[in-house]
Amino acid sequence: MRSRRFTLFSVLLISTISLLQGHASADLNIRSSSSPFSIALETLQKQLGYTFKSIALLRRAMTHASFSEENSRALSILGANVIDAAVSFQSLAKDIDISSKDLNRRISEISAVESSCTVDGLRLGLQKVVRVSPKTNSSAPAVVCGAFRAIFGAIAVDTADCDAAGDIFWAIHGAKVGAALPL
Ligand SMILES: *[C@@H]1O[C@H](CO)[C@@H](O)[C@H](O)[C@H]1NC(C)=O
């Protein structure tokens, strides 16, 4: 009798322990967040040479409007302004007499969709990272360039510093262009 009661107790105890362990490992899985998307974000941060304080910002930057209401659209606008300001500043620092026509041409060479914006984004492999709806082509220039811009919007918000985001833009865009900085 006593031994049967003991057995029942043991079975209950063991079931409870394994249930708790199940919970614990489920929690761990959530925390380690090893989804392909999370892994891609980790790799992207290494490529950028920048680690986000809030990874949610990079996650949002890598989410196209076709995929979610919580998307990169507004970050993309800030990012485009970060890039335009970085290019304008560099151009004027180099030549204060630059014409508005030349400055606009230089800005569009670097930040327009059909320009190095898409090339830079493809080089980072953003077409393989950005989340889009099944009907959306993630390699389309507008998608790649939008995601590329959104990265710098996300960095500007994460650092609360547009200049810091501009510096990372130059580092990504190419040492060749960055080296032209007279500073
Ligand atoms: C997606 O877009 C890229 C770049 O414009 C193009 O080369 C490719 O053919 C497109 N893929 C599909 C499936 O439409």
Short mmCIF file of C-alpha atoms and ligand atoms in Angstrom, two decimals:
data_model
loop_
_atom_site.label_atom_id
_atom_site.label_comp_id
_atom_site.label_asym_id
_atom_site.label_seq_id
_atom_site.Cartn_x
_atom_site.Cartn_y
_atom_site.Cartn_z
CA MET A 1 0.00 0.00 0.00
CA ARG A 2 2.67 2.39 1.11
CA SER A 3 4.87 1.55 -1.87
CA ARG A 4 1.95 2.05 -4.32
CA ARG A 5 1.22 5.47 -2.88
CA PHE A 6 4.92 6.28 -3.15
CA THR A 7 4.95 5.21 -6.80
CA LEU A 8 1.95 7.38 -7.58
CA PHE A 9 3.63 10.31 -5.86
CA SER A 10 6.84 9.73 -7.84
CA VAL A 11 4.95 9.61 -11.12
CA LEU A 12 3.20 12.89 -10.29
CA LEU A 13 6.45 14.50 -9.23
CA ILE A 14 8.29 13.38 -12.36
CA SER A 15 5.43 14.57 -14.61
CA THR A 16 5.44 17.95 -12.87
CA ILE A 17 9.20 18.31 -13.27
CA SER A 18 9.14 17.42 -16.95
CA LEU A 19 6.24 19.84 -17.52
CA LEU A 20 8.25 22.62 -15.88
CA GLN A 21 11.32 21.69 -17.91
CA GLY A 22 9.20 21.82 -21.08
CA HIS A 23 8.15 25.35 -20.17
CA ALA A 24 11.69 26.38 -19.41
CA SER A 25 13.04 25.14 -22.74
CA ALA A 26 10.14 26.79 -24.63
CA ASP A 27 11.05 30.08 -22.95
CA LEU A 28 14.70 29.60 -23.86
CA ASN A 29 13.78 29.00 -27.49
CA ILE A 30 11.89 32.30 -27.59
CA ARG A 31 14.75 34.16 -25.96
CA SER A 32 17.52 32.72 -28.14
CA SER A 33 15.31 33.68 -31.18
CA SER A 34 17.13 31.52 -33.71
CA SER A 35 14.67 32.03 -36.59
CA PRO A 36 16.28 32.49 -40.02
CA PHE A 37 15.16 36.15 -39.94
CA SER A 38 16.84 36.77 -36.55
CA ILE A 39 20.02 35.09 -37.77
CA ALA A 40 19.94 37.27 -40.91
CA LEU A 41 19.60 40.38 -38.72
CA GLU A 42 22.62 39.31 -36.68
CA THR A 43 24.68 38.85 -39.85
CA LEU A 44 23.49 42.19 -41.22
CA GLN A 45 24.60 43.98 -38.05
CA LYS A 46 28.09 42.50 -38.51
CA GLN A 47 28.15 43.68 -42.14
CA LEU A 48 27.08 47.16 -41.02
CA GLY A 49 29.65 47.20 -38.22
CA TYR A 50 26.86 48.44 -35.98
CA THR A 51 25.02 46.66 -33.17
CA PHE A 52 21.54 47.97 -32.47
CA LYS A 53 20.52 48.82 -28.92
CA SER A 54 16.99 48.08 -30.09
CA ILE A 55 17.03 45.23 -32.60
CA ALA A 56 13.29 45.90 -33.15
CA LEU A 57 14.34 48.93 -35.22
CA LEU A 58 16.40 46.82 -37.62
CA ARG A 59 13.59 44.25 -37.73
CA ARG A 60 11.19 47.03 -38.74
CA ALA A 61 13.67 48.41 -41.30
CA MET A 62 13.80 44.97 -42.90
CA THR A 63 10.00 44.69 -43.14
CA HIS A 64 8.38 45.87 -46.39
CA ALA A 65 4.95 47.51 -46.29
CA SER A 66 3.52 44.52 -48.24
CA PHE A 67 4.40 42.25 -45.30
CA SER A 68 3.12 44.11 -42.26
CA GLU A 69 1.45 47.26 -40.96
CA GLU A 70 4.58 47.64 -38.82
CA ASN A 71 6.99 48.39 -41.65
CA SER A 72 9.97 50.38 -42.88
CA ARG A 73 8.16 53.16 -44.76
CA ALA A 74 8.73 56.02 -42.33
CA LEU A 75 12.28 54.86 -41.43
CA SER A 76 12.99 54.87 -45.14
CA ILE A 77 12.07 58.56 -45.39
CA LEU A 78 14.39 59.44 -42.51
CA GLY A 79 17.13 57.26 -44.04
CA ALA A 80 16.82 59.02 -47.42
CA ASN A 81 17.23 62.34 -45.60
CA VAL A 82 20.27 61.03 -43.69
CA ILE A 83 21.88 60.00 -46.99
CA ASP A 84 20.96 63.26 -48.76
CA ALA A 85 22.32 65.31 -45.86
CA ALA A 86 25.55 63.27 -45.76
CA VAL A 87 26.09 63.73 -49.50
CA SER A 88 25.18 67.43 -49.42
CA PHE A 89 27.45 68.09 -46.47
CA GLN A 90 30.39 66.27 -48.03
CA SER A 91 29.89 68.06 -51.37
CA LEU A 92 29.68 71.51 -49.80
CA ALA A 93 32.60 70.85 -47.46
CA LYS A 94 34.66 69.98 -50.55
CA ASP A 95 33.37 72.85 -52.72
CA ILE A 96 31.31 75.64 -51.19
CA ASP A 97 30.71 77.00 -54.70
CA ILE A 98 29.05 73.81 -55.99
CA SER A 99 25.97 74.70 -58.06
CA SER A 100 22.55 73.50 -56.93
CA LYS A 101 22.33 71.58 -60.22
CA ASP A 102 25.58 69.72 -59.54
CA LEU A 103 24.59 69.08 -55.93
CA ASN A 104 21.22 67.66 -56.97
CA ARG A 105 22.91 65.49 -59.58
CA ARG A 106 25.34 64.17 -57.00
CA ILE A 107 22.53 63.45 -54.53
CA SER A 108 20.51 61.54 -57.09
CA GLU A 109 23.57 59.55 -58.23
CA ILE A 110 23.95 58.27 -54.70
CA SER A 111 20.46 58.11 -53.29
CA ALA A 112 17.97 57.65 -56.15
CA VAL A 113 16.35 54.22 -56.62
CA GLU A 114 17.96 53.62 -60.03
CA SER A 115 21.42 54.37 -58.68
CA SER A 116 23.94 53.20 -56.13
CA CYS A 117 21.19 52.97 -53.48
CA THR A 118 20.00 49.71 -55.03
CA VAL A 119 23.55 48.57 -55.82
CA ASP A 120 24.60 49.12 -52.19
CA GLY A 121 21.47 47.31 -50.94
CA LEU A 122 22.05 44.32 -53.23
CA ARG A 123 25.70 44.16 -52.15
CA LEU A 124 24.52 43.86 -48.53
CA GLY A 125 22.17 41.08 -49.68
CA LEU A 126 19.08 42.93 -48.41
CA GLN A 127 16.92 41.18 -51.04
CA LYS A 128 17.52 37.98 -49.04
CA VAL A 129 16.75 39.59 -45.68
CA VAL A 130 13.81 41.93 -46.21
CA ARG A 131 10.39 40.45 -45.41
CA VAL A 132 7.87 40.96 -48.20
CA SER A 133 4.46 39.49 -49.10
CA PRO A 134 4.57 36.38 -51.34
CA LYS A 135 3.47 38.51 -54.33
CA THR A 136 6.25 41.07 -53.87
CA ASN A 137 9.63 40.69 -55.57
CA SER A 138 12.20 41.41 -52.88
CA SER A 139 14.88 42.06 -55.55
CA ALA A 140 12.89 44.91 -57.14
CA PRO A 141 14.97 48.12 -56.99
CA ALA A 142 12.30 50.03 -55.04
CA VAL A 143 12.21 47.30 -52.37
CA VAL A 144 16.01 46.97 -52.07
CA CYS A 145 16.64 50.72 -52.06
CA GLY A 146 13.79 51.30 -49.60
CA ALA A 147 15.27 48.71 -47.24
CA PHE A 148 18.75 50.22 -47.67
CA ARG A 149 17.48 53.70 -46.76
CA ALA A 150 15.49 52.35 -43.81
CA ILE A 151 18.69 50.95 -42.26
CA PHE A 152 20.07 54.49 -41.83
CA GLY A 153 16.74 55.76 -40.53
CA ALA A 154 16.81 52.93 -37.99
CA ILE A 155 20.41 53.72 -36.96
CA ALA A 156 19.57 57.43 -36.61
CA VAL A 157 16.68 56.60 -34.28
CA ASP A 158 18.72 53.98 -32.38
CA THR A 159 21.61 56.41 -31.79
CA ALA A 160 19.43 59.57 -31.67
CA ASP A 161 22.11 60.91 -34.02
CA CYS A 162 21.73 61.50 -37.78
CA ASP A 163 25.47 62.18 -38.19
CA ALA A 164 26.34 58.77 -36.71
CA ALA A 165 23.96 57.20 -39.23
CA GLY A 166 25.61 59.24 -42.01
CA ASP A 167 29.06 57.98 -40.99
CA ILE A 168 27.87 54.39 -41.19
CA PHE A 169 26.33 55.18 -44.59
CA TRP A 170 29.74 56.33 -45.90
CA ALA A 171 31.42 53.23 -44.50
CA ILE A 172 28.89 51.02 -46.30
CA HIS A 173 28.72 53.06 -49.51
CA GLY A 174 32.42 52.62 -49.99
CA ALA A 175 35.74 53.72 -48.64
CA LYS A 176 36.45 55.17 -52.10
CA VAL A 177 33.75 57.82 -51.74
CA GLY A 178 34.38 58.28 -48.00
CA ALA A 179 38.07 58.91 -48.70
CA ALA A 180 37.09 61.98 -50.73
CA LEU A 181 36.08 63.64 -47.45
CA PRO A 182 38.37 66.61 -46.88
CA LEU A 183 37.97 66.28 -43.12
C1 LIG B 1 12.56 40.43 -59.49
O1 LIG B 1 13.22 41.66 -59.76
C2 LIG B 1 14.50 41.53 -60.32
C3 LIG B 1 15.11 42.92 -60.42
O2 LIG B 1 14.27 43.81 -61.08
C4 LIG B 1 14.39 40.85 -61.68
O3 LIG B 1 15.66 40.70 -62.24
C5 LIG B 1 13.73 39.49 -61.48
O4 LIG B 1 13.52 38.89 -62.73
C6 LIG B 1 12.39 39.64 -60.76
N1 LIG B 1 11.88 38.33 -60.45
C7 LIG B 1 10.62 37.99 -60.71
C8 LIG B 1 10.23 36.62 -60.29
O5 LIG B 1 9.82 38.75 -61.23
#
